[in-house]
């Protein structure tokens, strides 16, 4: 079990008081970042709650900004979305994640999956399915080992075309997960129409699981609903043994969180696989 804290980001809000100047500066630096190879992926292990084994990882984007250090995606992804660079960066993320996942297959017994986050603009601007299939072809990864994570906001912006895209992904064997579940506005009948394989229970419910009866009621309802729709549940942001035990009791299939491991650089994740680390 890894108890280390997540790599701390550099927030440099104080350095530049003028926020529009700061935005301009960020925008210019991000335009160069892809060509200069400043993006990287960290991988947060996902663990099966029944076996305690690592079953895959979520790929999380990092920007190693020269002279600054690792910048949080919460800070630069909104910029990439507004200046349209998210398409190119998202393509890079898919390529890199598929290549890494293919390399992981030499470790461990069961096949290891990789989860990739998608933003709303990627769905609006381009053919996400085609980009994913291209990444799969280039890497030679089994499509069943790629899981695309989308949020309720993506689905809400254009439900019919997103559902069509999800059906295509499914027919290609690519997996899908609904991220941050419970924070949006999806109704049960709506979720029923969505061809997704997994529901990710948002960290906000997991955090209060053992202290707030409302959160535990929501988590229980989400897991129950997930199962009745034939999907599986994974909890994010699990930090304590108490939360883990509670989720196990609910029948949640998998989890990720600092209790097991923070997101790791690619080589550290490979070392963890090599050591056969389990919960
Ligand atoms: P997310 O998809 O909800 O990812 C989970 C976030 O929770 C990650 O933050 C992860 O480091 C953090 N986390 C994991 N376990 C724990 C825990 O036990 N406790 C706490 N407090 N936090 C935990 P991160 O890496 O900063 O990513 C933030 C968000 O940025 C992600 O939220 C996702 O929405 C977005 N993101 C990251 N990579 C990509 C990407 O490649 N493309 C797109 N479009 N979005 C991305
Ligand atoms: Ca995610
Ligand atoms: Ca999430
Ligand atoms: Ca979340």
CSV table of C-alpha atoms and ligand atoms in Angstrom, one decimal:
chain,number,residue,atom,x,y,z
A,1,UNK,CA,0.0,0.0,0.0
A,2,UNK,CA,1.3,3.4,-0.9
A,3,UNK,CA,0.7,6.1,1.6
A,4,UNK,CA,2.5,8.9,-0.2
A,5,UNK,CA,0.8,12.2,-1.0
A,6,UNK,CA,0.0,13.3,-4.5
A,7,UNK,CA,2.7,15.3,-6.3
A,8,UNK,CA,2.0,18.9,-5.4
A,9,UNK,CA,1.3,21.3,-8.1
A,10,UNK,CA,2.7,24.8,-8.4
A,11,UNK,CA,0.0,27.4,-8.3
A,12,UNK,CA,1.4,30.7,-9.4
A,13,UNK,CA,-1.6,32.8,-9.0
A,14,UNK,CA,0.1,35.2,-6.8
A,15,UNK,CA,2.9,35.9,-9.3
A,16,UNK,CA,0.7,37.7,-11.8
A,17,UNK,CA,-2.0,39.8,-10.3
A,18,UNK,CA,-3.6,40.6,-13.7
A,19,UNK,CA,-5.6,37.6,-14.6
A,20,UNK,CA,-6.1,38.4,-18.2
A,21,UNK,CA,-2.4,38.9,-18.6
A,22,UNK,CA,-1.9,35.6,-16.9
A,23,UNK,CA,-4.4,33.9,-19.2
A,24,UNK,CA,-2.6,35.3,-22.2
A,25,UNK,CA,0.7,34.0,-20.9
A,26,UNK,CA,-0.8,30.6,-20.2
A,27,UNK,CA,-2.3,30.4,-23.7
A,28,UNK,CA,1.0,31.2,-25.4
A,29,UNK,CA,2.9,28.7,-23.3
A,30,UNK,CA,0.3,26.0,-23.9
A,31,UNK,CA,0.5,26.5,-27.7
A,32,UNK,CA,4.2,25.6,-27.5
A,33,UNK,CA,3.8,22.8,-24.9
A,34,UNK,CA,2.7,20.0,-27.2
A,35,UNK,CA,5.5,20.5,-29.8
A,36,UNK,CA,8.0,20.7,-27.0
A,37,UNK,CA,6.9,17.5,-25.3
A,38,UNK,CA,6.0,19.2,-22.0
A,39,UNK,CA,2.8,17.1,-21.5
A,40,UNK,CA,3.0,13.8,-19.6
A,41,UNK,CA,0.6,11.3,-18.1
A,42,UNK,CA,0.4,10.0,-14.6
A,43,UNK,CA,-1.5,6.8,-13.9
A,44,UNK,CA,-3.7,6.2,-10.9
A,45,UNK,CA,-4.1,2.5,-10.2
A,46,UNK,CA,-7.7,1.1,-10.0
A,47,UNK,CA,-8.2,-1.9,-7.7
A,48,UNK,CA,-10.7,-4.7,-7.8
A,49,UNK,CA,-12.4,-4.8,-4.4
A,50,UNK,CA,-13.0,-8.6,-4.4
A,51,UNK,CA,-9.5,-9.7,-5.4
A,52,UNK,CA,-7.5,-6.7,-4.2
A,53,UNK,CA,-5.7,-6.7,-7.5
A,54,UNK,CA,-4.8,-3.8,-9.8
A,55,UNK,CA,-7.1,-4.0,-12.8
A,56,UNK,CA,-5.9,-0.9,-14.6
A,57,UNK,CA,-5.3,2.8,-14.2
A,58,UNK,CA,-6.8,6.2,-15.0
A,59,UNK,CA,-4.5,8.4,-17.2
A,60,UNK,CA,-4.3,11.9,-15.8
A,61,UNK,CA,-2.7,14.7,-17.8
A,62,UNK,CA,0.1,16.8,-16.4
A,63,UNK,CA,2.0,19.8,-17.8
A,64,UNK,CA,5.6,20.1,-16.9
A,65,UNK,CA,5.9,23.8,-17.4
A,66,UNK,CA,9.5,25.0,-17.8
A,67,UNK,CA,10.6,27.0,-14.8
A,68,UNK,CA,7.3,26.3,-13.0
A,69,UNK,CA,6.9,22.5,-12.5
A,70,UNK,CA,3.8,20.4,-12.7
A,71,UNK,CA,0.7,22.4,-13.4
A,72,UNK,CA,-2.7,21.0,-12.4
A,73,UNK,CA,-5.1,20.0,-15.2
A,74,UNK,CA,-7.8,21.9,-13.4
A,75,UNK,CA,-5.8,25.0,-14.3
A,76,UNK,CA,-4.9,24.4,-17.9
A,77,UNK,CA,-7.6,22.1,-19.3
A,78,UNK,CA,-10.2,25.0,-19.3
A,79,UNK,CA,-7.7,27.0,-21.3
A,80,UNK,CA,-7.2,24.2,-23.8
A,81,UNK,CA,-10.9,23.9,-24.1
A,82,UNK,CA,-11.4,27.6,-24.8
A,83,UNK,CA,-8.6,28.0,-27.3
A,84,UNK,CA,-9.4,24.7,-29.1
A,85,UNK,CA,-6.1,23.0,-28.4
A,86,UNK,CA,-7.9,20.3,-26.5
A,87,UNK,CA,-8.5,18.4,-29.7
A,88,UNK,CA,-4.7,18.0,-30.5
A,89,UNK,CA,-3.8,17.4,-26.8
A,90,UNK,CA,-6.6,14.9,-26.4
A,91,UNK,CA,-5.3,13.0,-29.4
A,92,UNK,CA,-1.8,12.9,-27.9
A,93,UNK,CA,-3.3,11.7,-24.6
A,94,UNK,CA,-5.2,8.8,-26.3
A,95,UNK,CA,-2.0,7.8,-28.3
A,96,UNK,CA,0.2,7.9,-25.2
A,97,UNK,CA,-2.3,6.1,-22.9
A,98,UNK,CA,-2.9,3.3,-25.5
A,99,UNK,CA,0.8,2.8,-26.0
A,100,UNK,CA,1.5,2.6,-22.3
A,101,UNK,CA,-1.4,0.2,-21.7
A,102,UNK,CA,-0.2,-2.1,-24.4
A,103,UNK,CA,3.2,-2.2,-22.6
A,104,UNK,CA,1.6,-3.1,-19.3
A,105,UNK,CA,0.1,-6.3,-20.6
A,106,UNK,CA,3.4,-8.2,-20.0
A,107,UNK,CA,2.7,-7.8,-16.2
A,108,UNK,CA,0.1,-9.4,-14.1
A,109,UNK,CA,-2.4,-12.1,-14.8
A,110,UNK,CA,-5.5,-10.4,-15.9
A,111,UNK,CA,-5.5,-7.8,-18.7
A,112,UNK,CA,-5.0,-4.2,-17.5
A,113,UNK,CA,-7.2,-1.4,-18.7
A,114,UNK,CA,-6.6,2.3,-19.1
A,115,UNK,CA,-9.1,5.0,-18.6
A,116,UNK,CA,-8.9,8.3,-20.6
A,117,UNK,CA,-10.8,11.5,-19.8
A,118,UNK,CA,-12.6,13.3,-22.5
A,119,UNK,CA,-13.8,16.9,-22.4
A,120,UNK,CA,-17.0,18.3,-23.8
A,121,UNK,CA,-15.3,20.2,-26.6
A,122,UNK,CA,-13.6,17.0,-27.9
A,123,UNK,CA,-17.1,15.6,-28.5
A,124,UNK,CA,-18.3,18.9,-30.1
A,125,UNK,CA,-15.4,19.5,-32.4
A,126,UNK,CA,-14.4,16.2,-33.7
A,127,UNK,CA,-15.1,12.5,-34.1
A,128,UNK,CA,-14.0,11.1,-30.8
A,129,UNK,CA,-14.7,7.5,-32.0
A,130,UNK,CA,-12.4,7.9,-35.0
A,131,UNK,CA,-9.6,9.4,-32.9
A,132,UNK,CA,-9.9,6.5,-30.4
A,133,UNK,CA,-9.9,3.9,-33.1
A,134,UNK,CA,-6.9,5.5,-34.7
A,135,UNK,CA,-5.0,5.4,-31.4
A,136,UNK,CA,-5.9,1.8,-30.9
A,137,UNK,CA,-4.7,0.9,-34.4
A,138,UNK,CA,-1.4,2.7,-34.0
A,139,UNK,CA,-0.7,1.1,-30.7
A,140,UNK,CA,-2.0,-2.4,-31.4
A,141,UNK,CA,-4.0,-2.3,-28.1
A,142,UNK,CA,-7.0,-4.6,-27.6
A,143,UNK,CA,-9.9,-2.1,-27.8
A,144,UNK,CA,-11.6,-3.7,-24.8
A,145,UNK,CA,-8.7,-2.4,-22.7
A,146,UNK,CA,-9.5,1.2,-23.4
A,147,UNK,CA,-12.1,2.9,-21.3
A,148,UNK,CA,-13.3,6.4,-22.2
A,149,UNK,CA,-14.5,8.5,-19.3
A,150,UNK,CA,-17.2,11.1,-20.0
A,151,UNK,CA,-19.1,13.4,-17.8
A,152,UNK,CA,-22.8,14.1,-17.6
A,153,UNK,CA,-22.2,17.6,-19.0
A,154,UNK,CA,-20.9,16.0,-22.3
A,155,UNK,CA,-24.1,13.9,-22.6
A,156,UNK,CA,-26.4,16.8,-21.8
A,157,UNK,CA,-25.0,19.1,-24.5
A,158,UNK,CA,-26.2,16.8,-27.3
A,159,UNK,CA,-27.7,13.5,-26.0
A,160,UNK,CA,-28.6,12.0,-29.4
A,161,UNK,CA,-25.3,12.4,-31.1
A,162,UNK,CA,-23.4,11.3,-27.9
A,163,UNK,CA,-25.6,8.2,-27.6
A,164,UNK,CA,-24.9,7.4,-31.3
A,165,UNK,CA,-21.2,7.8,-30.7
A,166,UNK,CA,-21.3,5.6,-27.6
A,167,UNK,CA,-23.1,2.8,-29.5
A,168,UNK,CA,-20.4,2.9,-32.2
A,169,UNK,CA,-17.7,2.7,-29.5
A,170,UNK,CA,-19.4,-0.2,-28.0
A,171,UNK,CA,-19.6,-2.0,-31.3
A,172,UNK,CA,-15.9,-1.5,-31.7
A,173,UNK,CA,-15.4,-3.0,-28.2
A,174,UNK,CA,-14.2,0.2,-26.6
A,175,UNK,CA,-15.4,0.6,-23.0
A,176,UNK,CA,-17.0,3.7,-21.5
A,177,UNK,CA,-17.5,5.1,-18.1
A,178,UNK,CA,-19.6,7.9,-16.7
A,179,UNK,CA,-17.4,10.1,-14.6
A,180,UNK,CA,-18.2,12.2,-11.5
A,181,UNK,CA,-21.5,10.5,-11.3
A,182,UNK,CA,-24.1,12.2,-9.0
A,183,UNK,CA,-22.8,15.7,-9.4
A,184,UNK,CA,-24.8,16.4,-12.6
A,185,UNK,CA,-28.4,16.3,-13.4
A,186,UNK,CA,-29.0,13.0,-15.1
A,187,UNK,CA,-32.2,11.2,-14.2
A,188,UNK,CA,-32.6,7.5,-13.9
A,189,UNK,CA,-34.5,7.2,-17.1
A,190,UNK,CA,-31.8,9.2,-18.9
A,191,UNK,CA,-29.1,7.0,-17.6
A,192,UNK,CA,-31.0,4.0,-18.8
A,193,UNK,CA,-30.6,5.3,-22.4
A,194,UNK,CA,-26.8,5.6,-22.1
A,195,UNK,CA,-24.8,2.7,-23.4
A,196,UNK,CA,-22.0,3.0,-20.8
A,197,UNK,CA,-20.3,0.1,-19.0
A,198,UNK,CA,-19.2,1.7,-15.7
A,199,UNK,CA,-20.3,4.4,-13.3
A,200,UNK,CA,-17.7,6.3,-11.4
A,201,UNK,CA,-19.0,7.5,-8.0
A,202,UNK,CA,-17.8,11.0,-7.4
A,203,UNK,CA,-15.3,11.7,-4.7
A,204,UNK,CA,-17.6,14.2,-3.0
A,205,UNK,CA,-19.9,11.3,-1.9
A,206,UNK,CA,-17.1,9.0,-1.0
A,207,UNK,CA,-15.5,11.6,1.2
A,208,UNK,CA,-18.5,11.8,3.5
A,209,UNK,CA,-19.5,8.2,3.3
A,210,UNK,CA,-19.0,7.3,6.9
A,211,UNK,CA,-19.9,10.7,8.4
A,212,UNK,CA,-22.9,12.0,6.4
A,213,UNK,CA,-26.0,9.8,6.1
A,214,UNK,CA,-27.1,11.7,3.0
A,215,UNK,CA,-23.9,10.8,1.2
A,216,UNK,CA,-24.1,7.2,2.2
A,217,UNK,CA,-27.7,7.0,1.0
A,218,UNK,CA,-26.7,8.5,-2.4
A,219,UNK,CA,-23.8,6.1,-2.7
A,220,UNK,CA,-26.1,3.1,-1.9
A,221,UNK,CA,-28.7,4.3,-4.4
A,222,UNK,CA,-26.1,4.8,-7.1
A,223,UNK,CA,-24.5,1.4,-6.7
A,224,UNK,CA,-28.0,-0.2,-6.6
A,225,UNK,CA,-29.1,1.6,-9.7
A,226,UNK,CA,-25.8,0.8,-11.5
A,227,UNK,CA,-26.3,-2.9,-10.9
A,228,UNK,CA,-29.9,-2.9,-11.9
A,229,UNK,CA,-28.9,-1.3,-15.3
A,230,UNK,CA,-26.3,-4.0,-15.8
A,231,UNK,CA,-23.3,-1.7,-15.2
A,232,UNK,CA,-20.5,-1.9,-12.7
A,233,UNK,CA,-19.4,0.8,-10.1
A,234,UNK,CA,-16.0,2.2,-9.3
A,235,UNK,CA,-15.5,4.7,-6.5
A,236,UNK,CA,-13.0,7.5,-6.8
A,237,UNK,CA,-11.2,9.4,-4.1
A,238,UNK,CA,-11.1,6.5,-1.5
A,239,UNK,CA,-8.8,7.7,1.3
A,240,UNK,CA,-9.7,5.6,4.3
A,241,UNK,CA,-10.2,2.0,5.4
A,242,UNK,CA,-13.7,3.0,6.6
A,243,UNK,CA,-14.7,4.2,3.2
A,244,UNK,CA,-13.3,1.1,1.6
A,245,UNK,CA,-15.2,-1.2,4.0
A,246,UNK,CA,-18.4,0.7,3.4
A,247,UNK,CA,-18.1,0.5,-0.4
A,248,UNK,CA,-17.3,-3.2,-0.2
A,249,UNK,CA,-20.5,-3.6,1.8
A,250,UNK,CA,-22.5,-1.8,-0.9
A,251,UNK,CA,-21.2,-4.2,-3.5
A,252,UNK,CA,-19.1,-1.6,-5.4
A,253,UNK,CA,-16.7,-3.5,-7.7
A,254,UNK,CA,-13.7,-1.3,-7.8
A,255,UNK,CA,-12.0,1.8,-6.4
A,256,UNK,CA,-9.2,4.3,-6.9
A,257,UNK,CA,-7.8,6.7,-4.3
A,258,UNK,CA,-4.9,7.8,-2.1
A,259,UNK,CA,-5.7,4.8,0.2
A,260,UNK,CA,-4.1,2.6,-2.4
A,261,UNK,CA,-2.0,5.0,-4.5
A,262,UNK,CA,-1.9,8.6,-5.8
A,263,UNK,CA,-1.5,9.0,-9.6
A,264,UNK,CA,2.0,7.8,-10.5
A,265,UNK,CA,4.5,8.7,-13.2
A,266,UNK,CA,4.5,5.9,-15.9
A,267,UNK,CA,7.7,4.2,-14.7
A,268,UNK,CA,6.5,4.1,-11.1
A,269,UNK,CA,3.3,2.5,-12.2
A,270,UNK,CA,5.2,-0.1,-14.1
A,271,UNK,CA,7.3,-0.8,-11.0
A,272,UNK,CA,4.2,-1.3,-9.0
A,273,UNK,CA,2.9,-3.8,-11.6
A,274,UNK,CA,6.3,-5.5,-11.6
A,275,UNK,CA,6.2,-5.8,-7.8
A,276,UNK,CA,2.7,-7.4,-8.0
A,277,UNK,CA,1.3,-4.8,-5.6
A,278,UNK,CA,-2.1,-5.6,-4.2
A,279,UNK,CA,-4.6,-4.2,-1.7
B,1,LIG,P1,-11.2,13.4,-12.4
B,1,LIG,O1,-11.4,12.7,-13.7
B,1,LIG,O2,-12.3,13.4,-11.5
B,1,LIG,O3,-9.9,12.7,-11.8
B,1,LIG,C1,-9.8,12.4,-10.5
B,1,LIG,C2,-9.0,13.5,-9.7
B,1,LIG,O4,-9.0,13.2,-8.3
B,1,LIG,C3,-7.5,13.6,-10.1
B,1,LIG,O5,-7.1,14.9,-10.1
B,1,LIG,C4,-6.8,12.7,-9.1
B,1,LIG,O6,-5.5,13.0,-8.9
B,1,LIG,C5,-7.6,13.1,-7.8
B,1,LIG,N1,-7.6,12.1,-6.8
B,1,LIG,C6,-7.5,10.7,-7.0
B,1,LIG,N2,-7.6,10.1,-5.8
B,1,LIG,C7,-7.8,11.0,-4.9
B,1,LIG,C8,-8.0,10.9,-3.5
B,1,LIG,O7,-8.0,9.8,-2.8
B,1,LIG,N3,-8.2,12.1,-2.8
B,1,LIG,C9,-8.2,13.3,-3.5
B,1,LIG,N4,-8.4,14.4,-2.7
B,1,LIG,N5,-8.1,13.4,-4.8
B,1,LIG,C10,-7.8,12.2,-5.5
B,1,LIG,P2,-6.2,15.6,-11.2
B,1,LIG,O8,-5.2,14.6,-11.7
B,1,LIG,O9,-5.7,16.9,-10.7
B,1,LIG,O10,-7.2,15.8,-12.4
B,1,LIG,C11,-8.3,16.8,-12.2
B,1,LIG,C12,-9.3,16.7,-13.4
B,1,LIG,O11,-8.7,17.1,-14.6
B,1,LIG,C13,-9.8,15.3,-13.6
B,1,LIG,O12,-10.8,15.0,-12.7
B,1,LIG,C14,-10.3,15.4,-15.0
B,1,LIG,O13,-11.6,15.9,-15.0
B,1,LIG,C15,-9.3,16.4,-15.6
B,1,LIG,N6,-8.4,15.7,-16.5
B,1,LIG,C16,-7.2,15.1,-16.1
B,1,LIG,N7,-6.6,14.5,-17.2
B,1,LIG,C17,-7.4,14.8,-18.3
B,1,LIG,C18,-7.3,14.6,-19.7
B,1,LIG,O14,-6.3,13.9,-20.2
B,1,LIG,N8,-8.3,15.1,-20.5
B,1,LIG,C19,-9.3,15.8,-20.0
B,1,LIG,N9,-10.2,16.2,-20.8
B,1,LIG,N10,-9.4,16.0,-18.7
B,1,LIG,C20,-8.5,15.6,-17.8
B,2,LIG,CA1,-11.9,10.8,-14.6
B,3,LIG,CA1,-13.9,11.6,-11.7
B,4,LIG,CA1,-14.5,14.0,-9.5
